[in-house]
């Protein structure tokens, strides 16, 4: 019986290690390619070990780019993506918290209807509403701006539903105790609901940050100025430039690795709260 359990444990660990290797190998090859000259990438002489151009390639990609192939520096793109991702994550969480608070704790006409109207918007795919949204943004003069990149994407029916479910698990006795102590609605929201929702906010922040960071179609539509390009749409443009001009695939790989670092850093930094927020069921 013990021997069978050991074999099962060994098989499970072997499967996990194989899965990690399959997922990590492409990332490692991209990192190795980012440390070699572009000519090595084309000739297939890269191998599995980093090359001598680690610092030079990353410095060139971040700050100077390649003027010969029209390869712009990616430092500003990383900043644009960071601003967009932070604005989307914080905006979605703030609006969703307030809307869920209003739906759960205030009595007003058509309260339930308002919630279901918000929830029904989940059934509308992005492609259905992207052209009307673009027209509104264009008419408001928000093209080629951070507000145009972020504001149309900050409403979230999913986050509103999540926080509504969280607030519904909070005992009514806590609400009554706060009312007896003289706490107003905003004091109750800030001092009680916010601390109790901390793990859920953290989990949602990670998801929404990655969602904003990975946006491609919307930034492609609302930006024509290179100074507002995001890193994801920049990778596509850089790959096209590399295919038509000099071999700068090492810079493309460098940009890809750089684009991965902020989301990975956010996940690692908030891993504990992220997992706790997803599995926590009781307050």
mmCIF file of C-alpha atoms in Angstrom:
data_model
loop_
_atom_site.group_PDB
_atom_site.id
_atom_site.type_symbol
_atom_site.label_atom_id
_atom_site.label_comp_id
_atom_site.label_asym_id
_atom_site.label_seq_id
_atom_site.Cartn_x
_atom_site.Cartn_y
_atom_site.Cartn_z
ATOM 1 C CA UNK A 1 0.000 0.000 0.000
ATOM 2 C CA UNK A 2 2.818 2.381 0.878
ATOM 3 C CA UNK A 3 4.700 1.399 -2.285
ATOM 4 C CA UNK A 4 1.620 2.121 -4.397
ATOM 5 C CA UNK A 5 1.290 5.541 -2.763
ATOM 6 C CA UNK A 6 4.914 6.345 -3.515
ATOM 7 C CA UNK A 7 4.506 5.374 -7.151
ATOM 8 C CA UNK A 8 1.428 7.565 -7.435
ATOM 9 C CA UNK A 9 3.256 10.497 -5.848
ATOM 10 C CA UNK A 10 6.224 10.005 -8.162
ATOM 11 C CA UNK A 11 3.958 9.873 -11.209
ATOM 12 C CA UNK A 12 2.145 13.040 -10.128
ATOM 13 C CA UNK A 13 5.409 14.918 -9.568
ATOM 14 C CA UNK A 14 6.796 13.681 -12.891
ATOM 15 C CA UNK A 15 3.684 14.916 -14.700
ATOM 16 C CA UNK A 16 3.939 18.300 -12.984
ATOM 17 C CA UNK A 17 7.636 18.645 -13.823
ATOM 18 C CA UNK A 18 6.949 17.718 -17.451
ATOM 19 C CA UNK A 19 4.156 20.282 -17.644
ATOM 20 C CA UNK A 20 6.371 23.012 -16.167
ATOM 21 C CA UNK A 21 9.152 22.126 -18.598
ATOM 22 C CA UNK A 22 6.796 22.337 -21.574
ATOM 23 C CA UNK A 23 5.594 25.767 -20.436
ATOM 24 C CA UNK A 24 8.993 27.182 -19.447
ATOM 25 C CA UNK A 25 11.014 25.944 -22.441
ATOM 26 C CA UNK A 26 9.616 28.498 -24.966
ATOM 27 C CA UNK A 27 10.201 31.308 -22.482
ATOM 28 C CA UNK A 28 13.766 30.154 -21.883
ATOM 29 C CA UNK A 29 14.446 29.943 -25.623
ATOM 30 C CA UNK A 30 13.071 33.467 -26.072
ATOM 31 C CA UNK A 31 15.336 34.719 -23.291
ATOM 32 C CA UNK A 32 18.363 32.966 -24.797
ATOM 33 C CA UNK A 33 17.546 34.435 -28.221
ATOM 34 C CA UNK A 34 17.360 37.897 -26.660
ATOM 35 C CA UNK A 35 20.977 37.617 -25.524
ATOM 36 C CA UNK A 36 22.462 36.741 -28.949
ATOM 37 C CA UNK A 37 23.080 38.886 -32.039
ATOM 38 C CA UNK A 38 20.318 38.947 -34.643
ATOM 39 C CA UNK A 39 22.424 37.040 -37.167
ATOM 40 C CA UNK A 40 22.714 34.083 -34.778
ATOM 41 C CA UNK A 41 18.928 33.900 -34.567
ATOM 42 C CA UNK A 42 18.619 33.575 -38.349
ATOM 43 C CA UNK A 43 21.387 31.005 -38.714
ATOM 44 C CA UNK A 44 20.117 28.822 -35.876
ATOM 45 C CA UNK A 45 23.318 28.965 -33.816
ATOM 46 C CA UNK A 46 21.674 30.014 -30.570
ATOM 47 C CA UNK A 47 21.651 26.858 -28.491
ATOM 48 C CA UNK A 48 20.316 26.693 -24.940
ATOM 49 C CA UNK A 49 22.767 28.979 -23.151
ATOM 50 C CA UNK A 50 22.634 32.798 -22.914
ATOM 51 C CA UNK A 51 24.902 34.733 -25.236
ATOM 52 C CA UNK A 52 27.219 37.684 -24.711
ATOM 53 C CA UNK A 53 24.715 40.421 -25.604
ATOM 54 C CA UNK A 54 22.452 40.365 -22.560
ATOM 55 C CA UNK A 55 23.098 43.893 -21.275
ATOM 56 C CA UNK A 56 23.687 45.432 -24.706
ATOM 57 C CA UNK A 57 20.515 44.012 -26.263
ATOM 58 C CA UNK A 58 18.254 44.984 -23.372
ATOM 59 C CA UNK A 59 19.757 48.447 -23.182
ATOM 60 C CA UNK A 60 19.292 48.935 -26.921
ATOM 61 C CA UNK A 61 15.688 47.703 -26.833
ATOM 62 C CA UNK A 62 14.732 49.838 -23.838
ATOM 63 C CA UNK A 63 16.368 53.155 -24.616
ATOM 64 C CA UNK A 64 17.571 53.478 -28.214
ATOM 65 C CA UNK A 65 15.932 50.962 -30.534
ATOM 66 C CA UNK A 66 17.266 50.429 -34.037
ATOM 67 C CA UNK A 67 17.138 53.426 -36.348
ATOM 68 C CA UNK A 68 18.207 51.318 -39.342
ATOM 69 C CA UNK A 69 15.123 49.084 -39.208
ATOM 70 C CA UNK A 70 12.741 51.659 -37.710
ATOM 71 C CA UNK A 71 12.724 49.782 -34.387
ATOM 72 C CA UNK A 72 11.613 52.319 -31.698
ATOM 73 C CA UNK A 73 12.664 52.043 -28.031
ATOM 74 C CA UNK A 74 10.239 50.016 -25.967
ATOM 75 C CA UNK A 75 10.704 51.884 -22.686
ATOM 76 C CA UNK A 76 7.854 54.325 -23.457
ATOM 77 C CA UNK A 77 5.676 51.406 -24.594
ATOM 78 C CA UNK A 78 6.175 49.675 -21.263
ATOM 79 C CA UNK A 79 5.197 52.864 -19.462
ATOM 80 C CA UNK A 80 2.068 53.283 -21.617
ATOM 81 C CA UNK A 81 1.019 49.696 -20.925
ATOM 82 C CA UNK A 82 1.640 50.159 -17.198
ATOM 83 C CA UNK A 83 -0.443 53.342 -17.051
ATOM 84 C CA UNK A 84 -3.236 51.703 -19.038
ATOM 85 C CA UNK A 85 -3.230 48.511 -16.954
ATOM 86 C CA UNK A 86 -3.188 50.392 -13.642
ATOM 87 C CA UNK A 87 -5.955 52.763 -14.732
ATOM 88 C CA UNK A 88 -8.140 49.886 -15.919
ATOM 89 C CA UNK A 89 -7.556 47.788 -12.793
ATOM 90 C CA UNK A 90 -8.077 50.616 -10.291
ATOM 91 C CA UNK A 91 -10.993 52.101 -12.253
ATOM 92 C CA UNK A 92 -12.815 48.789 -12.595
ATOM 93 C CA UNK A 93 -12.383 47.976 -8.913
ATOM 94 C CA UNK A 94 -13.490 51.431 -7.734
ATOM 95 C CA UNK A 95 -16.592 51.558 -9.929
ATOM 96 C CA UNK A 96 -17.520 47.945 -9.180
ATOM 97 C CA UNK A 97 -17.156 48.410 -5.426
ATOM 98 C CA UNK A 98 -19.406 51.458 -5.416
ATOM 99 C CA UNK A 99 -22.021 49.943 -7.723
ATOM 100 C CA UNK A 100 -22.130 46.688 -5.734
ATOM 101 C CA UNK A 101 -22.382 48.694 -2.481
ATOM 102 C CA UNK A 102 -25.313 50.673 -3.858
ATOM 103 C CA UNK A 103 -27.113 47.558 -5.100
ATOM 104 C CA UNK A 104 -26.684 45.650 -1.825
ATOM 105 C CA UNK A 105 -27.184 48.323 0.837
ATOM 106 C CA UNK A 106 -29.481 50.971 -0.671
ATOM 107 C CA UNK A 107 -33.163 50.610 -1.418
ATOM 108 C CA UNK A 108 -34.201 52.462 -4.564
ATOM 109 C CA UNK A 109 -36.658 51.767 -7.400
ATOM 110 C CA UNK A 110 -35.585 49.149 -9.959
ATOM 111 C CA UNK A 111 -32.570 48.180 -7.872
ATOM 112 C CA UNK A 112 -32.695 44.535 -8.964
ATOM 113 C CA UNK A 113 -33.434 45.549 -12.543
ATOM 114 C CA UNK A 114 -30.346 47.772 -12.567
ATOM 115 C CA UNK A 115 -28.199 44.880 -11.393
ATOM 116 C CA UNK A 116 -29.497 42.530 -14.069
ATOM 117 C CA UNK A 117 -29.043 45.168 -16.751
ATOM 118 C CA UNK A 118 -25.410 45.426 -15.666
ATOM 119 C CA UNK A 119 -25.080 41.652 -15.639
ATOM 120 C CA UNK A 120 -26.635 41.247 -19.095
ATOM 121 C CA UNK A 121 -23.821 43.321 -20.611
ATOM 122 C CA UNK A 122 -21.625 40.237 -20.132
ATOM 123 C CA UNK A 123 -23.494 38.685 -23.052
ATOM 124 C CA UNK A 124 -22.348 41.418 -25.431
ATOM 125 C CA UNK A 125 -19.023 40.486 -27.041
ATOM 126 C CA UNK A 126 -16.392 43.158 -27.460
ATOM 127 C CA UNK A 127 -16.803 43.166 -31.235
ATOM 128 C CA UNK A 128 -20.453 44.230 -30.905
ATOM 129 C CA UNK A 129 -19.742 47.396 -28.929
ATOM 130 C CA UNK A 130 -16.248 48.317 -30.059
ATOM 131 C CA UNK A 131 -17.266 50.483 -33.030
ATOM 132 C CA UNK A 132 -19.884 52.535 -31.116
ATOM 133 C CA UNK A 133 -17.371 52.953 -28.311
ATOM 134 C CA UNK A 134 -14.739 54.108 -30.776
ATOM 135 C CA UNK A 135 -17.161 56.654 -32.222
ATOM 136 C CA UNK A 136 -17.889 58.065 -28.768
ATOM 137 C CA UNK A 137 -14.182 58.266 -27.930
ATOM 138 C CA UNK A 138 -13.427 59.981 -31.243
ATOM 139 C CA UNK A 139 -16.245 62.516 -30.810
ATOM 140 C CA UNK A 140 -14.962 63.356 -27.327
ATOM 141 C CA UNK A 141 -11.448 63.980 -28.670
ATOM 142 C CA UNK A 142 -9.909 61.177 -26.625
ATOM 143 C CA UNK A 143 -7.927 59.497 -29.400
ATOM 144 C CA UNK A 144 -4.175 59.256 -28.768
ATOM 145 C CA UNK A 145 -4.530 59.801 -25.031
ATOM 146 C CA UNK A 146 -4.320 57.813 -21.827
ATOM 147 C CA UNK A 147 -7.963 58.559 -21.102
ATOM 148 C CA UNK A 148 -8.969 57.111 -24.465
ATOM 149 C CA UNK A 149 -6.946 53.984 -23.748
ATOM 150 C CA UNK A 150 -8.360 53.340 -20.279
ATOM 151 C CA UNK A 151 -11.726 54.998 -19.618
ATOM 152 C CA UNK A 152 -13.819 52.972 -22.128
ATOM 153 C CA UNK A 153 -12.603 49.748 -20.500
ATOM 154 C CA UNK A 154 -13.083 50.516 -16.804
ATOM 155 C CA UNK A 155 -16.711 49.385 -16.468
ATOM 156 C CA UNK A 156 -16.944 45.736 -15.406
ATOM 157 C CA UNK A 157 -20.093 43.694 -14.897
ATOM 158 C CA UNK A 158 -18.001 40.742 -13.720
ATOM 159 C CA UNK A 159 -16.359 42.721 -10.927
ATOM 160 C CA UNK A 160 -19.706 44.202 -9.879
ATOM 161 C CA UNK A 161 -21.187 40.719 -9.635
ATOM 162 C CA UNK A 162 -18.169 39.489 -7.647
ATOM 163 C CA UNK A 163 -18.356 42.268 -5.063
ATOM 164 C CA UNK A 164 -22.129 41.930 -4.808
ATOM 165 C CA UNK A 165 -21.688 38.285 -3.897
ATOM 166 C CA UNK A 166 -18.990 39.224 -1.372
ATOM 167 C CA UNK A 167 -21.169 41.882 0.266
ATOM 168 C CA UNK A 168 -24.107 39.481 0.483
ATOM 169 C CA UNK A 169 -22.037 37.163 2.697
ATOM 170 C CA UNK A 170 -21.508 39.891 5.314
ATOM 171 C CA UNK A 171 -23.869 39.346 8.284
ATOM 172 C CA UNK A 172 -26.732 41.779 8.758
ATOM 173 C CA UNK A 173 -25.768 42.043 12.424
ATOM 174 C CA UNK A 174 -22.569 43.815 11.393
ATOM 175 C CA UNK A 175 -24.571 46.364 9.450
ATOM 176 C CA UNK A 176 -26.902 46.919 12.396
ATOM 177 C CA UNK A 177 -23.976 47.302 14.796
ATOM 178 C CA UNK A 178 -22.385 49.928 12.559
ATOM 179 C CA UNK A 179 -25.687 51.808 12.359
ATOM 180 C CA UNK A 180 -26.088 51.740 16.153
ATOM 181 C CA UNK A 181 -22.549 53.092 16.561
ATOM 182 C CA UNK A 182 -23.484 56.015 14.329
ATOM 183 C CA UNK A 183 -21.493 55.025 11.264
ATOM 184 C CA UNK A 184 -22.846 56.531 8.067
ATOM 185 C CA UNK A 185 -22.892 54.743 4.702
ATOM 186 C CA UNK A 186 -19.448 55.960 3.635
ATOM 187 C CA UNK A 187 -17.912 55.146 7.034
ATOM 188 C CA UNK A 188 -19.437 51.661 6.893
ATOM 189 C CA UNK A 189 -18.133 51.203 3.362
ATOM 190 C CA UNK A 190 -14.607 52.441 4.087
ATOM 191 C CA UNK A 191 -14.037 51.022 7.580
ATOM 192 C CA UNK A 192 -15.877 47.692 7.347
ATOM 193 C CA UNK A 193 -16.577 46.598 3.787
ATOM 194 C CA UNK A 194 -13.225 47.572 2.345
ATOM 195 C CA UNK A 195 -11.100 45.648 4.908
ATOM 196 C CA UNK A 196 -13.352 42.610 4.594
ATOM 197 C CA UNK A 197 -12.978 42.712 0.781
ATOM 198 C CA UNK A 198 -9.194 43.125 0.804
ATOM 199 C CA UNK A 199 -8.349 39.662 -0.494
ATOM 200 C CA UNK A 200 -11.047 39.822 -3.165
ATOM 201 C CA UNK A 201 -9.778 43.218 -4.277
ATOM 202 C CA UNK A 202 -6.244 41.847 -4.511
ATOM 203 C CA UNK A 203 -7.331 38.820 -6.552
ATOM 204 C CA UNK A 204 -9.371 40.981 -8.884
ATOM 205 C CA UNK A 205 -6.546 43.504 -9.216
ATOM 206 C CA UNK A 206 -4.182 40.799 -10.486
ATOM 207 C CA UNK A 207 -6.714 39.588 -13.051
ATOM 208 C CA UNK A 208 -7.614 43.084 -14.232
ATOM 209 C CA UNK A 209 -4.014 44.267 -14.404
ATOM 210 C CA UNK A 210 -3.136 41.378 -16.703
ATOM 211 C CA UNK A 211 -6.322 42.044 -18.687
ATOM 212 C CA UNK A 212 -5.335 45.679 -19.209
ATOM 213 C CA UNK A 213 -1.701 44.838 -19.919
ATOM 214 C CA UNK A 214 -2.624 42.328 -22.647
ATOM 215 C CA UNK A 215 -5.022 44.628 -24.489
ATOM 216 C CA UNK A 216 -4.256 44.736 -28.205
ATOM 217 C CA UNK A 217 -7.322 45.505 -30.334
ATOM 218 C CA UNK A 218 -8.503 48.597 -28.455
ATOM 219 C CA UNK A 219 -5.102 50.368 -28.316
ATOM 220 C CA UNK A 220 -4.654 49.512 -31.998
ATOM 221 C CA UNK A 221 -7.876 51.373 -32.809
ATOM 222 C CA UNK A 222 -7.489 54.484 -30.661
ATOM 223 C CA UNK A 223 -3.759 55.210 -31.103
ATOM 224 C CA UNK A 224 -2.021 56.443 -34.220
ATOM 225 C CA UNK A 225 0.680 58.397 -32.388
ATOM 226 C CA UNK A 226 3.759 56.281 -31.694
ATOM 227 C CA UNK A 227 4.186 57.904 -28.284
ATOM 228 C CA UNK A 228 0.997 56.124 -27.099
ATOM 229 C CA UNK A 229 1.799 52.639 -28.408
ATOM 230 C CA UNK A 230 1.487 49.866 -25.826
ATOM 231 C CA UNK A 231 3.971 47.037 -25.510
ATOM 232 C CA UNK A 232 1.617 44.358 -26.884
ATOM 233 C CA UNK A 233 0.811 46.229 -30.077
ATOM 234 C CA UNK A 234 4.457 47.261 -30.201
ATOM 235 C CA UNK A 235 5.588 43.630 -30.382
ATOM 236 C CA UNK A 236 3.500 43.099 -33.520
ATOM 237 C CA UNK A 237 4.872 46.227 -35.166
ATOM 238 C CA UNK A 238 8.415 45.353 -34.186
ATOM 239 C CA UNK A 239 8.049 41.838 -35.591
ATOM 240 C CA UNK A 240 6.773 43.293 -38.871
ATOM 241 C CA UNK A 241 9.730 45.690 -38.978
ATOM 242 C CA UNK A 242 12.144 42.840 -38.306
ATOM 243 C CA UNK A 243 10.694 40.787 -41.154
ATOM 244 C CA UNK A 244 11.075 43.604 -43.669
ATOM 245 C CA UNK A 245 14.436 45.085 -42.655
ATOM 246 C CA UNK A 246 17.674 44.014 -41.018
ATOM 247 C CA UNK A 247 17.635 40.932 -38.727
ATOM 248 C CA UNK A 248 16.629 42.402 -35.373
ATOM 249 C CA UNK A 249 14.810 39.378 -34.032
ATOM 250 C CA UNK A 250 17.002 39.489 -30.967
ATOM 251 C CA UNK A 251 15.374 42.832 -30.136
ATOM 252 C CA UNK A 252 11.935 41.350 -30.760
ATOM 253 C CA UNK A 253 12.712 38.551 -28.307
ATOM 254 C CA UNK A 254 14.063 41.117 -25.848
ATOM 255 C CA UNK A 255 10.826 43.079 -26.112
ATOM 256 C CA UNK A 256 8.804 39.914 -25.555
ATOM 257 C CA UNK A 257 10.703 39.108 -22.364
ATOM 258 C CA UNK A 258 10.342 42.681 -21.120
ATOM 259 C CA UNK A 259 6.594 42.541 -21.796
ATOM 260 C CA UNK A 260 6.319 39.491 -19.543
ATOM 261 C CA UNK A 261 8.087 40.952 -16.531
ATOM 262 C CA UNK A 262 5.459 43.375 -15.077
ATOM 263 C CA UNK A 263 2.555 40.866 -15.070
ATOM 264 C CA UNK A 264 4.816 38.195 -13.586
ATOM 265 C CA UNK A 265 5.998 40.644 -10.923
ATOM 266 C CA UNK A 266 2.405 41.531 -10.012
ATOM 267 C CA UNK A 267 1.414 37.861 -9.724
ATOM 268 C CA UNK A 268 4.447 37.017 -7.586
ATOM 269 C CA UNK A 269 4.016 40.051 -5.325
ATOM 270 C CA UNK A 270 0.308 39.378 -4.718
ATOM 271 C CA UNK A 271 0.313 35.596 -4.980
ATOM 272 C CA UNK A 272 -0.804 34.918 -1.419
ATOM 273 C CA UNK A 273 -3.644 37.435 -1.462
ATOM 274 C CA UNK A 274 -4.581 36.336 -4.980
ATOM 275 C CA UNK A 275 -5.024 32.682 -4.004
ATOM 276 C CA UNK A 276 -6.758 33.583 -0.748
ATOM 277 C CA UNK A 277 -9.176 35.880 -2.548
ATOM 278 C CA UNK A 278 -10.139 33.142 -5.006
ATOM 279 C CA UNK A 279 -10.735 30.388 -2.426
ATOM 280 C CA UNK A 280 -12.077 32.381 0.509
ATOM 281 C CA UNK A 281 -15.774 31.675 1.031
ATOM 282 C CA UNK A 282 -16.463 32.960 4.555
ATOM 283 C CA UNK A 283 -15.878 36.292 6.255
#
